[in-house]
Short mmCIF file of C-alpha atoms in Angstrom, two decimals:
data_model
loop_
_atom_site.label_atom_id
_atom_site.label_comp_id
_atom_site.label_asym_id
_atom_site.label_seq_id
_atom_site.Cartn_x
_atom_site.Cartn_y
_atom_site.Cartn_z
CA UNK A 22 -65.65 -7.85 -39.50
CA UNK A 23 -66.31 -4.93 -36.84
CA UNK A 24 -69.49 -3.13 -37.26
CA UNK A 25 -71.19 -6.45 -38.91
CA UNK A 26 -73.45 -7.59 -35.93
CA UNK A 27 -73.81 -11.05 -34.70
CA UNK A 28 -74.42 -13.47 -37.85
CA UNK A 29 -71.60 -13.14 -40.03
CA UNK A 30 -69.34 -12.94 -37.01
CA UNK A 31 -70.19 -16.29 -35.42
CA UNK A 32 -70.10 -17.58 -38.98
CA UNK A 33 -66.25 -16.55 -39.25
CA UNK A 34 -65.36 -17.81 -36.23
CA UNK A 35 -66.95 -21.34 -36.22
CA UNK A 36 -64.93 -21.53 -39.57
CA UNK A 37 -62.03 -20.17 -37.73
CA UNK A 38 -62.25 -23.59 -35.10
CA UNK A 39 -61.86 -25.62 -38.21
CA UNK A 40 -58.56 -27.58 -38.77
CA UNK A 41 -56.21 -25.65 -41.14
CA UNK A 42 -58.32 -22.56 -41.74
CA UNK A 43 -57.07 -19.38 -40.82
CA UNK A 44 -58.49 -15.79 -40.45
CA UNK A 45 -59.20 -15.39 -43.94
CA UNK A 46 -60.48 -18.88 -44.83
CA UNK A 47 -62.78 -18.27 -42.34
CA UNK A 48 -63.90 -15.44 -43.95
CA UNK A 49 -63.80 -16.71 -47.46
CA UNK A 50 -66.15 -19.56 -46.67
CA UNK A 51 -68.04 -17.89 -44.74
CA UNK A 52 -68.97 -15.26 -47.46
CA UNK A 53 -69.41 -18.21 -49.92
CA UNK A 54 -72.19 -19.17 -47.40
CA UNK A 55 -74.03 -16.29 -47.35
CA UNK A 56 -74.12 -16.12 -51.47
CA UNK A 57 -75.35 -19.39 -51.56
CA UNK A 58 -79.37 -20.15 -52.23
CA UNK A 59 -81.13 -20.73 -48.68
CA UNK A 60 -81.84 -24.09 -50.19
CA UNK A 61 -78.39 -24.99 -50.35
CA UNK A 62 -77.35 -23.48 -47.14
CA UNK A 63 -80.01 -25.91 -45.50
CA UNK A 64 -78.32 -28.80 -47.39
CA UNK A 65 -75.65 -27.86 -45.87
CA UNK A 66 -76.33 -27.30 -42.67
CA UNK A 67 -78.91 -30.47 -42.64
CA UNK A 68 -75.98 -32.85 -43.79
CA UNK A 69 -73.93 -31.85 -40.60
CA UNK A 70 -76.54 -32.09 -38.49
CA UNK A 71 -77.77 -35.64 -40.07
CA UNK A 72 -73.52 -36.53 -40.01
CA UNK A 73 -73.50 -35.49 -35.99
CA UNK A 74 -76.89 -37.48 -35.40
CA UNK A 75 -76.46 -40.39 -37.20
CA UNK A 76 -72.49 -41.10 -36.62
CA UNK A 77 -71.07 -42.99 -33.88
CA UNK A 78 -67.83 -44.96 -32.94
CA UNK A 79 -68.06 -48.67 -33.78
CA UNK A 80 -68.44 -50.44 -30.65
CA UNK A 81 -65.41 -52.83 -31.91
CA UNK A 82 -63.16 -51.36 -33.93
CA UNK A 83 -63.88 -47.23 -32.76
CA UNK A 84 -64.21 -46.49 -36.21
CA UNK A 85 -66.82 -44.23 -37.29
CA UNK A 86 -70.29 -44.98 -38.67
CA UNK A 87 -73.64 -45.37 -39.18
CA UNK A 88 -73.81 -49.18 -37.52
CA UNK A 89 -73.23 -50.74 -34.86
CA UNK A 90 -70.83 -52.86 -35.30
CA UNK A 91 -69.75 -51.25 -38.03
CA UNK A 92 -69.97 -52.61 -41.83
CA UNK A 93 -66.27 -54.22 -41.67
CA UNK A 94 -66.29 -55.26 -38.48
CA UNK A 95 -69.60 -57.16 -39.62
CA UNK A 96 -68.48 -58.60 -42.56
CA UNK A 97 -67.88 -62.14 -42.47
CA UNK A 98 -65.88 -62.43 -45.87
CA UNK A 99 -63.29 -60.37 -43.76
CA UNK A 100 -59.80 -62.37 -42.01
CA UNK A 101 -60.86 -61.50 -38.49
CA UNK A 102 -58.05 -62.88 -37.44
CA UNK A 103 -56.00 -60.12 -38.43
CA UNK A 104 -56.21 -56.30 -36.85
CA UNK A 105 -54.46 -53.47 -38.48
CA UNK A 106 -53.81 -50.69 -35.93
CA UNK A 107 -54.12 -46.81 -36.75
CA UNK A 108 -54.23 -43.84 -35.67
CA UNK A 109 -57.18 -42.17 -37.29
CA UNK A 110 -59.98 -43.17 -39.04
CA UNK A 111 -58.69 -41.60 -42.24
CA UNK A 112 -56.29 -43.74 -42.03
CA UNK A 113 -57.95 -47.05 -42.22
CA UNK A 114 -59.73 -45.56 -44.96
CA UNK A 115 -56.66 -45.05 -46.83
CA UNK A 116 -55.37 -48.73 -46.46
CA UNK A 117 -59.23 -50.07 -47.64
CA UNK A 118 -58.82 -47.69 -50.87
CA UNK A 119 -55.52 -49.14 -51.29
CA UNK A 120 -57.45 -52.67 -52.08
CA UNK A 121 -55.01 -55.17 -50.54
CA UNK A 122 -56.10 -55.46 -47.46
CA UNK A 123 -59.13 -57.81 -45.98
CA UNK A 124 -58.81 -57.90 -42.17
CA UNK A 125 -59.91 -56.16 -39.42
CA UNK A 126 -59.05 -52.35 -38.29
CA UNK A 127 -58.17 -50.71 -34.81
CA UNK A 128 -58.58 -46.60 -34.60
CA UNK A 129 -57.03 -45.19 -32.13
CA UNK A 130 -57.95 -42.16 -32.26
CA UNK A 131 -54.63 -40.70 -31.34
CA UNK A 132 -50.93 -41.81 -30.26
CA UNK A 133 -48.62 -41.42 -27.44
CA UNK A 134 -47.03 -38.42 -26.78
CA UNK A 135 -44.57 -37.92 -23.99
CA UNK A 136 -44.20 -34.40 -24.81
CA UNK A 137 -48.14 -33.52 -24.73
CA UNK A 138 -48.21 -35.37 -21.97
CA UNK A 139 -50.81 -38.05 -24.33
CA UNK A 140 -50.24 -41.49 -22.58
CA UNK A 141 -51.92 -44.65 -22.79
CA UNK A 142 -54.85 -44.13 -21.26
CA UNK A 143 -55.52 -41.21 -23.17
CA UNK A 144 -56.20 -43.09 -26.70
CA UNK A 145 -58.02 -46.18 -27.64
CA UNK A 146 -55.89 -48.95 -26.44
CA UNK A 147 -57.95 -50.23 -23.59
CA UNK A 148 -60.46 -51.28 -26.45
CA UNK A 149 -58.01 -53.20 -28.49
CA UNK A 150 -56.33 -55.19 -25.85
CA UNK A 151 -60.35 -56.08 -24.93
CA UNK A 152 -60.59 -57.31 -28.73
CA UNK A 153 -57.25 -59.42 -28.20
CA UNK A 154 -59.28 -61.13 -24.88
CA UNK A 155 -60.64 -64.32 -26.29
CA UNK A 156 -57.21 -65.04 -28.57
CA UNK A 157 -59.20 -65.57 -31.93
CA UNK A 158 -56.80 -62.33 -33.24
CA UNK A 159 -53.51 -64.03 -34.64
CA UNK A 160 -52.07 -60.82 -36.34
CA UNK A 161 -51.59 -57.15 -35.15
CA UNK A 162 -50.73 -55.01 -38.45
CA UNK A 163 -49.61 -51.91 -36.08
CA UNK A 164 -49.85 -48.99 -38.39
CA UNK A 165 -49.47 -46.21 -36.33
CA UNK A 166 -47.15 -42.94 -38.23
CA UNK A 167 -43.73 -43.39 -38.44
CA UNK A 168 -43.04 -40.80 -36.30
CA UNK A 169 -41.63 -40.24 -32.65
CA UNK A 170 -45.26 -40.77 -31.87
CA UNK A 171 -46.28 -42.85 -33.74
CA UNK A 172 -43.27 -45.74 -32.90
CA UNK A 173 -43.86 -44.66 -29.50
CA UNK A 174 -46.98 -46.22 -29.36
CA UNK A 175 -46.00 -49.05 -31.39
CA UNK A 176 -43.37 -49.88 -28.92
CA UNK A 177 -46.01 -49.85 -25.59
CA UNK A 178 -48.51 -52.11 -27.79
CA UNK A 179 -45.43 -54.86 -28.42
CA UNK A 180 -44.91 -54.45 -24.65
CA UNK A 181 -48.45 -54.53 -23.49
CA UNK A 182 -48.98 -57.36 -26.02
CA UNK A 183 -46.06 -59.70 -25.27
CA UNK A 184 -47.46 -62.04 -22.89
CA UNK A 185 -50.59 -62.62 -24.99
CA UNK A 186 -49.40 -64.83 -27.60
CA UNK A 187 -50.26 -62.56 -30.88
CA UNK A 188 -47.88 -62.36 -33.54
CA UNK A 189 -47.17 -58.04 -33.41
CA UNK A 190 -45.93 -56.70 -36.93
CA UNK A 191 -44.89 -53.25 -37.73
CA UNK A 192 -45.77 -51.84 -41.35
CA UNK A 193 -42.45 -51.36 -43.99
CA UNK A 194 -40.67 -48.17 -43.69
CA UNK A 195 -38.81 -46.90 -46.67
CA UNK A 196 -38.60 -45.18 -49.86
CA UNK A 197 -41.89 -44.06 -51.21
CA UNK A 198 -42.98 -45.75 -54.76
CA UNK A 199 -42.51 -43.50 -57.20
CA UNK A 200 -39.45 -41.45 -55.80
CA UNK A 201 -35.81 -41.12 -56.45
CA UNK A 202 -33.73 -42.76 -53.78
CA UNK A 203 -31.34 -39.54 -54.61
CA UNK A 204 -33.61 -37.14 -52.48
CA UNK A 205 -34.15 -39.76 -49.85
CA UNK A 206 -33.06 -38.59 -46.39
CA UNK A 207 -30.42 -40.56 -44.05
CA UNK A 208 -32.85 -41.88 -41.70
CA UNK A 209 -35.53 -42.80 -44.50
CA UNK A 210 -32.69 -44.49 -46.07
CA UNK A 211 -31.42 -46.89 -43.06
CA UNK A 212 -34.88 -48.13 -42.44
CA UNK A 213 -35.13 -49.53 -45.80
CA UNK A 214 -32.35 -50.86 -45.63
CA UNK A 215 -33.00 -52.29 -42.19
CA UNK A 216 -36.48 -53.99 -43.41
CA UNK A 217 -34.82 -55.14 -46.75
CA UNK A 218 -36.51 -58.59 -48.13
CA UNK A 219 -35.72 -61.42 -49.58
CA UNK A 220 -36.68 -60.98 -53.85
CA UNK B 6 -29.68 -17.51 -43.87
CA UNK B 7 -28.01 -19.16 -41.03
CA UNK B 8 -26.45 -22.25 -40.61
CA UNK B 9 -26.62 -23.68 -37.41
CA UNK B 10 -26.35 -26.64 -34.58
CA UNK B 11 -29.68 -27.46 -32.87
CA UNK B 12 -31.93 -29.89 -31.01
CA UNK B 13 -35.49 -30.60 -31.88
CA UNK B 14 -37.45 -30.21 -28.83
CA UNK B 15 -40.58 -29.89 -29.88
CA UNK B 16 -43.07 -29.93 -33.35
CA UNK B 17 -46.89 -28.85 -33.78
CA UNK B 18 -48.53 -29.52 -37.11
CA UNK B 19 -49.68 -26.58 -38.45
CA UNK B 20 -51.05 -27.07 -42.19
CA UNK B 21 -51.57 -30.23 -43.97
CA UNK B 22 -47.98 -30.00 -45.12
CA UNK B 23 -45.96 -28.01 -42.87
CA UNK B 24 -45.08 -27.66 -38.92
CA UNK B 25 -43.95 -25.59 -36.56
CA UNK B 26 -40.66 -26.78 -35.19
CA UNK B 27 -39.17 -25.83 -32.33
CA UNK B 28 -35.30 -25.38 -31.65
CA UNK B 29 -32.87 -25.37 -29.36
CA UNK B 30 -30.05 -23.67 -30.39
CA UNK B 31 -26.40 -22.56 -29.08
CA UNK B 32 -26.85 -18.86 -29.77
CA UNK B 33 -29.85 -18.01 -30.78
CA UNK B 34 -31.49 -19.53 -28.06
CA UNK B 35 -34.80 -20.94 -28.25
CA UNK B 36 -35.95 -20.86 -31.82
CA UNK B 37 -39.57 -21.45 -33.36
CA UNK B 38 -39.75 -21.76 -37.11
CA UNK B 39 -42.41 -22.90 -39.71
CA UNK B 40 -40.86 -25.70 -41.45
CA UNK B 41 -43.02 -25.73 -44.87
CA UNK B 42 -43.60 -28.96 -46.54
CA UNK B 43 -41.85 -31.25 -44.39
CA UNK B 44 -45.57 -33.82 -43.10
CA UNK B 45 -45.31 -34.80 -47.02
CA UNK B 46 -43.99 -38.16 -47.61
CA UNK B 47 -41.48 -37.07 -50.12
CA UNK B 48 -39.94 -34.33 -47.80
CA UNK B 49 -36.23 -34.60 -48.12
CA UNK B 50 -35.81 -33.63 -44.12
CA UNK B 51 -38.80 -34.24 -42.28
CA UNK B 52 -37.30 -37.31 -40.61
CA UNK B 53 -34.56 -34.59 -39.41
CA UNK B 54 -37.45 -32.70 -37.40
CA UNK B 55 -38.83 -35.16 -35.06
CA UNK B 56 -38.55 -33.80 -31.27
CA UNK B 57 -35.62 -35.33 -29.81
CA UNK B 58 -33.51 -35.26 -32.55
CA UNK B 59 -29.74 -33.32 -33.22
CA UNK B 60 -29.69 -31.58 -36.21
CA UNK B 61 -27.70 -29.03 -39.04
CA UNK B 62 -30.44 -26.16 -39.61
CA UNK B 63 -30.74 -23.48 -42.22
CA UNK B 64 -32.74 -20.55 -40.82
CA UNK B 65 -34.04 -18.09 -42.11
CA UNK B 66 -33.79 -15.13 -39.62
CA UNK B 67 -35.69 -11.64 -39.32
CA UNK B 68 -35.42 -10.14 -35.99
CA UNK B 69 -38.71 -8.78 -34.38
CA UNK B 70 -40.67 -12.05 -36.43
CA UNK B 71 -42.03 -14.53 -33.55
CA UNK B 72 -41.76 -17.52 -36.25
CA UNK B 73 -38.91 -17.73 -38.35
CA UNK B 74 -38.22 -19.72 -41.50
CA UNK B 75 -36.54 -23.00 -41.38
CA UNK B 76 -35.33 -24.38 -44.92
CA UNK B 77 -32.75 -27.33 -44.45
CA UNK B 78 -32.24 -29.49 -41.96
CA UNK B 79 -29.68 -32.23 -41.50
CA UNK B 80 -29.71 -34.91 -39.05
CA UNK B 81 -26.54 -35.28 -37.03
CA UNK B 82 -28.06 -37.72 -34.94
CA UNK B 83 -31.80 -38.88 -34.04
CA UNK B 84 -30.88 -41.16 -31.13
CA UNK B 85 -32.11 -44.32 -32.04
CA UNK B 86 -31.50 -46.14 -28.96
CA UNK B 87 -33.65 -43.76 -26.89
CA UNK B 88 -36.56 -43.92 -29.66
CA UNK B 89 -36.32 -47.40 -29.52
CA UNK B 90 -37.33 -47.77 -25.41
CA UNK B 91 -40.40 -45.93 -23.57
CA UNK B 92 -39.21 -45.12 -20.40
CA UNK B 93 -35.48 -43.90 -22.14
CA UNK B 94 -37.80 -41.75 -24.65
CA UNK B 95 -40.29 -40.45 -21.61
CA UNK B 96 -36.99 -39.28 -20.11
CA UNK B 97 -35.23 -37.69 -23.05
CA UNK B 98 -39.62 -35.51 -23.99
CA UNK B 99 -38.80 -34.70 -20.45
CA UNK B 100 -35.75 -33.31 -20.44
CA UNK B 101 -37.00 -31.42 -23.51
CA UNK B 102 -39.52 -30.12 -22.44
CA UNK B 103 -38.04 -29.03 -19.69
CA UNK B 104 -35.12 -27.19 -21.66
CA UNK B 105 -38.32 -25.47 -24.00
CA UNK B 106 -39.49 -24.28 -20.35
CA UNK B 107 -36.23 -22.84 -18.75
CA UNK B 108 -34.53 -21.44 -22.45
CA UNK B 109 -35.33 -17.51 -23.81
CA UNK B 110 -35.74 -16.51 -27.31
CA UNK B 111 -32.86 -14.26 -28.74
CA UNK B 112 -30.17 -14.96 -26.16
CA UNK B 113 -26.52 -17.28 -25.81
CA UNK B 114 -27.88 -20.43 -24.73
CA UNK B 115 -24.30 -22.30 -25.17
CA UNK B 116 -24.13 -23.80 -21.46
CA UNK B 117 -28.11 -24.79 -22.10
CA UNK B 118 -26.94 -26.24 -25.41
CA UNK B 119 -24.12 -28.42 -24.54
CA UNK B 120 -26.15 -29.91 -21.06
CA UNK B 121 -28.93 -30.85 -23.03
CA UNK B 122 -26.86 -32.48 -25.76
CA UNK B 123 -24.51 -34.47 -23.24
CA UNK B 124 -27.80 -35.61 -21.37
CA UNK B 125 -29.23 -37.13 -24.46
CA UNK B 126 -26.09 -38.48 -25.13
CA UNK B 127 -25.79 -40.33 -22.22
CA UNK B 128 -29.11 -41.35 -21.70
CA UNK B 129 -28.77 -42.80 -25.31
CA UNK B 130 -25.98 -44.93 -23.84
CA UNK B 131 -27.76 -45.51 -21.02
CA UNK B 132 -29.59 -48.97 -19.93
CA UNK B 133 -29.88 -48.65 -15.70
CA UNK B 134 -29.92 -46.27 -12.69
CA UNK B 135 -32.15 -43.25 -14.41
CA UNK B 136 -32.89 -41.63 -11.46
CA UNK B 137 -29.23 -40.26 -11.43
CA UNK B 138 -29.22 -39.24 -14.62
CA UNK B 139 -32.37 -37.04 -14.15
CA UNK B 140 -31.49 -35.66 -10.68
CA UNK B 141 -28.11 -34.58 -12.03
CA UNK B 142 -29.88 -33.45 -14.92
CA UNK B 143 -32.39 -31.28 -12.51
CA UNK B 144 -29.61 -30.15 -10.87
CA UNK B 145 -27.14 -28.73 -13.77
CA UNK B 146 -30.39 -27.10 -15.32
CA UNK B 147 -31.31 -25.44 -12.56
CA UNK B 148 -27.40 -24.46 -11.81
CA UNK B 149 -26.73 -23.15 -15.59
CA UNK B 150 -30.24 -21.13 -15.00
CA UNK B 151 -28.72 -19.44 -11.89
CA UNK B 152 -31.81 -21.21 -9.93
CA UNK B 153 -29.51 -23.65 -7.84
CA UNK B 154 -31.02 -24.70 -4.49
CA UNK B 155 -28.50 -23.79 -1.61
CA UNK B 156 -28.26 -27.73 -0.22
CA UNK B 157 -25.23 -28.04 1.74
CA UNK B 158 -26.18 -25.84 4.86
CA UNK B 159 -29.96 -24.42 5.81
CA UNK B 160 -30.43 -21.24 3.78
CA UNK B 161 -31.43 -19.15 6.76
CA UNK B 162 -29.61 -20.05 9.78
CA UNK B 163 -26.15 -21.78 7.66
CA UNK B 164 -26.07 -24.45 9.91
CA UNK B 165 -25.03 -27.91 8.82
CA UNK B 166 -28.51 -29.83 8.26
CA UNK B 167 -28.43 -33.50 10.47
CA UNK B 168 -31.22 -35.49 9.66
CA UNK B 169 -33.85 -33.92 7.38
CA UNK B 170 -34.39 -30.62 5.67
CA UNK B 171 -37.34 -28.92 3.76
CA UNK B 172 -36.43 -27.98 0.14
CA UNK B 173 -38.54 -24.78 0.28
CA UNK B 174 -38.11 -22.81 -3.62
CA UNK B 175 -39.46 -19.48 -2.26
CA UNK B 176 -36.43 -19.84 0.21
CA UNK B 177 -34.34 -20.51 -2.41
CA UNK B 178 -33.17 -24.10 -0.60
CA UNK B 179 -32.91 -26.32 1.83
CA UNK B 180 -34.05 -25.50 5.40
CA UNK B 181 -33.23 -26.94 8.83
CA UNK B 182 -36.27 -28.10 10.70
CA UNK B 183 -35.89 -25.30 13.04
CA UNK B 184 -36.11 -22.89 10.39
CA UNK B 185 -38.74 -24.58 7.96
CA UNK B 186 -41.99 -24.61 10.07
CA UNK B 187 -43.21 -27.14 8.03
CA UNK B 188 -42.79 -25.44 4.91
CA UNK B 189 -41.41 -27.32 1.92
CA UNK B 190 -40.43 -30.94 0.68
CA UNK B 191 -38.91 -33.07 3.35
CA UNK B 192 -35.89 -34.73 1.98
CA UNK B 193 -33.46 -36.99 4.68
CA UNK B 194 -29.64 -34.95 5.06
CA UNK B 195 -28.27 -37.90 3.06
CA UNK B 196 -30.50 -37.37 0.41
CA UNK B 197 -28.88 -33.35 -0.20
CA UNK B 198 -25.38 -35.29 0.00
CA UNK B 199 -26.65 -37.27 -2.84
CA UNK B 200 -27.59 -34.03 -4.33
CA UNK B 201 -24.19 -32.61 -3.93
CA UNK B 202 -22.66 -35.50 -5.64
CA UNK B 203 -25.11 -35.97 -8.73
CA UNK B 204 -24.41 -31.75 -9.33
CA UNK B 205 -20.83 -32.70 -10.37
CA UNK B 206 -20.00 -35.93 -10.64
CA UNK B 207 -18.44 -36.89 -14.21
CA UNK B 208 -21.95 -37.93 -16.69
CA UNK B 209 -20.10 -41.09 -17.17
CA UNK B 210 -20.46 -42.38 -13.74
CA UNK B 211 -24.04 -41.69 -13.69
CA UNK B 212 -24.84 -45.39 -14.47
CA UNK B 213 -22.85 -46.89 -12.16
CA UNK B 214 -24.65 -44.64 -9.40
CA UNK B 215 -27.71 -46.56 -7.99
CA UNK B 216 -29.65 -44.47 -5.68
CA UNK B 217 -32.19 -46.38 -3.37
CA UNK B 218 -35.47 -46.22 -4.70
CA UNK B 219 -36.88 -44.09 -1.61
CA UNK B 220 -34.36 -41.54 -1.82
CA UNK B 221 -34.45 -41.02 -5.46
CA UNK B 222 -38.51 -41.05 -5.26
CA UNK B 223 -38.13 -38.09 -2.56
CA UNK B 224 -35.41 -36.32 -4.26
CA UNK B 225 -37.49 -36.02 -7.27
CA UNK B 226 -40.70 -35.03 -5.66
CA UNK B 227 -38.45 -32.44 -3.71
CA UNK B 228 -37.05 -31.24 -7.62
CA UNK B 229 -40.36 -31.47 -9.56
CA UNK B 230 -41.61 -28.84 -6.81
CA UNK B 231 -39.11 -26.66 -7.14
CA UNK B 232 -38.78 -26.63 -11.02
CA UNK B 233 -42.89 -25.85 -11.06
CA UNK B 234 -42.24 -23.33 -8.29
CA UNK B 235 -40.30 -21.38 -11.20
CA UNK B 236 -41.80 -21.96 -14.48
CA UNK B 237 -45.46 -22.21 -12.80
CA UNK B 238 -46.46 -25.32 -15.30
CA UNK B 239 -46.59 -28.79 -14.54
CA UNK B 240 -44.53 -30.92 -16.67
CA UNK B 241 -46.31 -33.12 -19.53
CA UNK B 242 -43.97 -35.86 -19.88
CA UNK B 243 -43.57 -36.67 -16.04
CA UNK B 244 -47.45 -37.63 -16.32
CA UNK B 245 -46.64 -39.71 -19.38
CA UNK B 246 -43.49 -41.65 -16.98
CA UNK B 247 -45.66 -42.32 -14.45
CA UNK B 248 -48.41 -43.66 -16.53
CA UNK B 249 -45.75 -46.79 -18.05
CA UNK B 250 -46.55 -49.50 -16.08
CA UNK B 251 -43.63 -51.78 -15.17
CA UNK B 252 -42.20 -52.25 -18.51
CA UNK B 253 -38.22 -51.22 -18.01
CA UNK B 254 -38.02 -48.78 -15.44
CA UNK B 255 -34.96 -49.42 -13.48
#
């Protein structure tokens, strides 16, 4: 990009600061920009400025949105007696396209890691033990990745959570639908057999 | 393609699907490979590449590449004792991350290897007294690192230290008051005999060896200093330990 002055340049990089895109992304995209019509660059650029002005964290659940509180939180045909727990809000939208589920969500934003030195106070946990306060929540759905994250923050939200009377589940680990238990791996395996159920 | 023994110490995502893994491994050192495919659900070894975790790799090695190419892994075993308890798993990113500090790239790691697999081991069987198992931990790193801090006479004068000494790292050790000028960590004489034991006593006494809390608090003040002295970085996980409140820390 040497020699091409300031525009395309900055264009490239602020790509480049994107999640998952590399050098040349960067460069694809931002060459896609520049061919497009200057009306549909200003879409563009007037939907992420509209996005950044308009979106905030729900005051409740730290989800993002337009609202405050946000639609779900708000909805009173909702169990708000139950609080699924996850880690981003990607996440909860996942579990709401999924169609089961009807209660309440927690993001967040984040999980404990001892080895990125990510603790407790660095994620969204404060808010959620707030939310558990005045004991109308009967049911945390914790949600979080079943990873070494992930369980790690599972296990300091069944610690921090003990002495408040909430029932604390964890979400089924296993074999994925759809799969062949023949390419399973050994640790995959022994939690499904650990959370087994009754048929 | 080679087959070999190695511990998880540490992962980064890097695409939607893949990570960047990386390895500590008998002799090849330390090891970072990309690891393609493995964040998908239906990965046949992604549970194998979780930090913390003692695994059968397949690399694929090129020398002069900074990232090599990691195809199969295996777990041999993912410690489920020490996932399954916060303070055991802040100690076990800990010692990893302090094993990713002190280990080089392209170089026999076999002493670093077999510490860090006997210290997960027994923290994994492990339920009281973790201060021992760190400080002896500290110590043996920094011993197999050639980095040992002289503690059983002042490292200037090589007179017997009564009643404290300074653990100064630019000294390379313990100093007598005399000597110290103020310099360095105070730490009480009994605390370096302490020292002296946890450096080789057998790992399996290290839970029947309770330390008093004030001497194990200043020993590992005294050892955190040290260790940053020499890699320059503070360490991650320590901040993460000391952010638990009083769950199950013995």
């Amino acid at each position: 990009m040497r020699g091409e002055g300031g525009a395309i340049t900055k264009l490239v990089e602020e790509f480049r600061r994107l999640p998952g895109i590399g050098p040349k992304s960067a460069q694809r995209l931002a060459f896609h920009i520049i061919n497009l019509s200057k009306e549909e660059a200003l879409r563009l650029a007037q939907a992420i400025t509209e996005a950044k002005e308009k979106i905030r964290f729900c005051s409740v659940c730290c989800n993002i949105t337009e609202t405050d509180p946000c639609e779900t939180c708000a909805d009173p045909r909702r169990d708000h007696s139950v609080i699924c727990v996850v880690e981003k809000p990607s996440e909860a939208a996942l579990i709401e396209k999924g169609g089961r589920y009807r209660g309440l969500y927690h993001i967040l934003h984040g999980s404990i890691s001892p080895l990125d030195g990510i603790g407790p106070d660095d994620i969204r946990l404060r808010e959620l033990l707030a939310r558990l306060a005045d004991k109308s929540v009967s049911e945390l759905i914790v949600a979080t990745n079943p990873n070494t994250n992930g369980e790690a923050t599972a296990m300091y939200i069944r610690e921090v959570t003990r002495l408040l009377g909430v029932r604390v589940t964890r979400i089924a680990q296993g074999v994925p639908v759809g799969s062949d238990l023949e390419f399973a791996d050994n640790s995959t395996l022994a939690h499904a057999l650990e959370g087994r159920r009754e048929m | 393609m080679e087959k070999t023994e190695a511990v998880v110490l540490h992962t980064y995502n890097l695409t939607e699907s893949s990570k960047i893994v990386v390895l500590l491994t008998p002799y090849r050192g330390k090891v970072r490979a990309v690891a393609k495919g493995v964040r998908r659900t239906k990965s046949k070894f992604g549970s194998a590449l979780e930090p913390i975790t003692h695994v059968e790799a397949e690399i694929y090695f090129k020398d002069g590449r900074d990232l090599q190419n990691l195809s199969q892994a295996e777990t041999l075993d993912a410690f489920p004792s020490i996932r399954s308890d916060l303070t055991r798993l802040g100690l076990a990113s800990l010692i990893c991350e302090l094993m990713e500090q002190f280990a080089q790239e392209d170089e026999d790691s076999s002493a670093l290897f077999a510490l860090l697999l006997i210290a997960l081991k027994t923290l994994a069987s492990t339920t009281k007294n973790y201060a021992s198992l760190l400080i002896s931990f500290y110590l043996r790193l920094l011993d197999v690192s050639g980095l040992l801090p002289e503690i059983n006479h002042c490292v200037r004068c090589r007179r017997g230290i009564e009643g404290h000494a300074y653990l100064e790292a630019s000294a390379g050790g313990a100093l007598c008051g005399g000597c110290s000028g103020g310099a360095g960590e105070k730490v009480y004489a009994g605390s370096l005999k302490i020292m002296q034991r946890l450096l080789t006593c057998d790992w399996t006494m290290l839970d029947r060896t309770r330390i008093a809390q004030p001497s194990a608090d200043e020993i590992l003040r005294a050892l955190n200093t040290y260790i940053i002295h020499h890699t320059g970085r503070e360490l991650r996980s320590a901040r993460f330990l000391r952010s638990l409140p009083k769950l199950d820390r013995e």
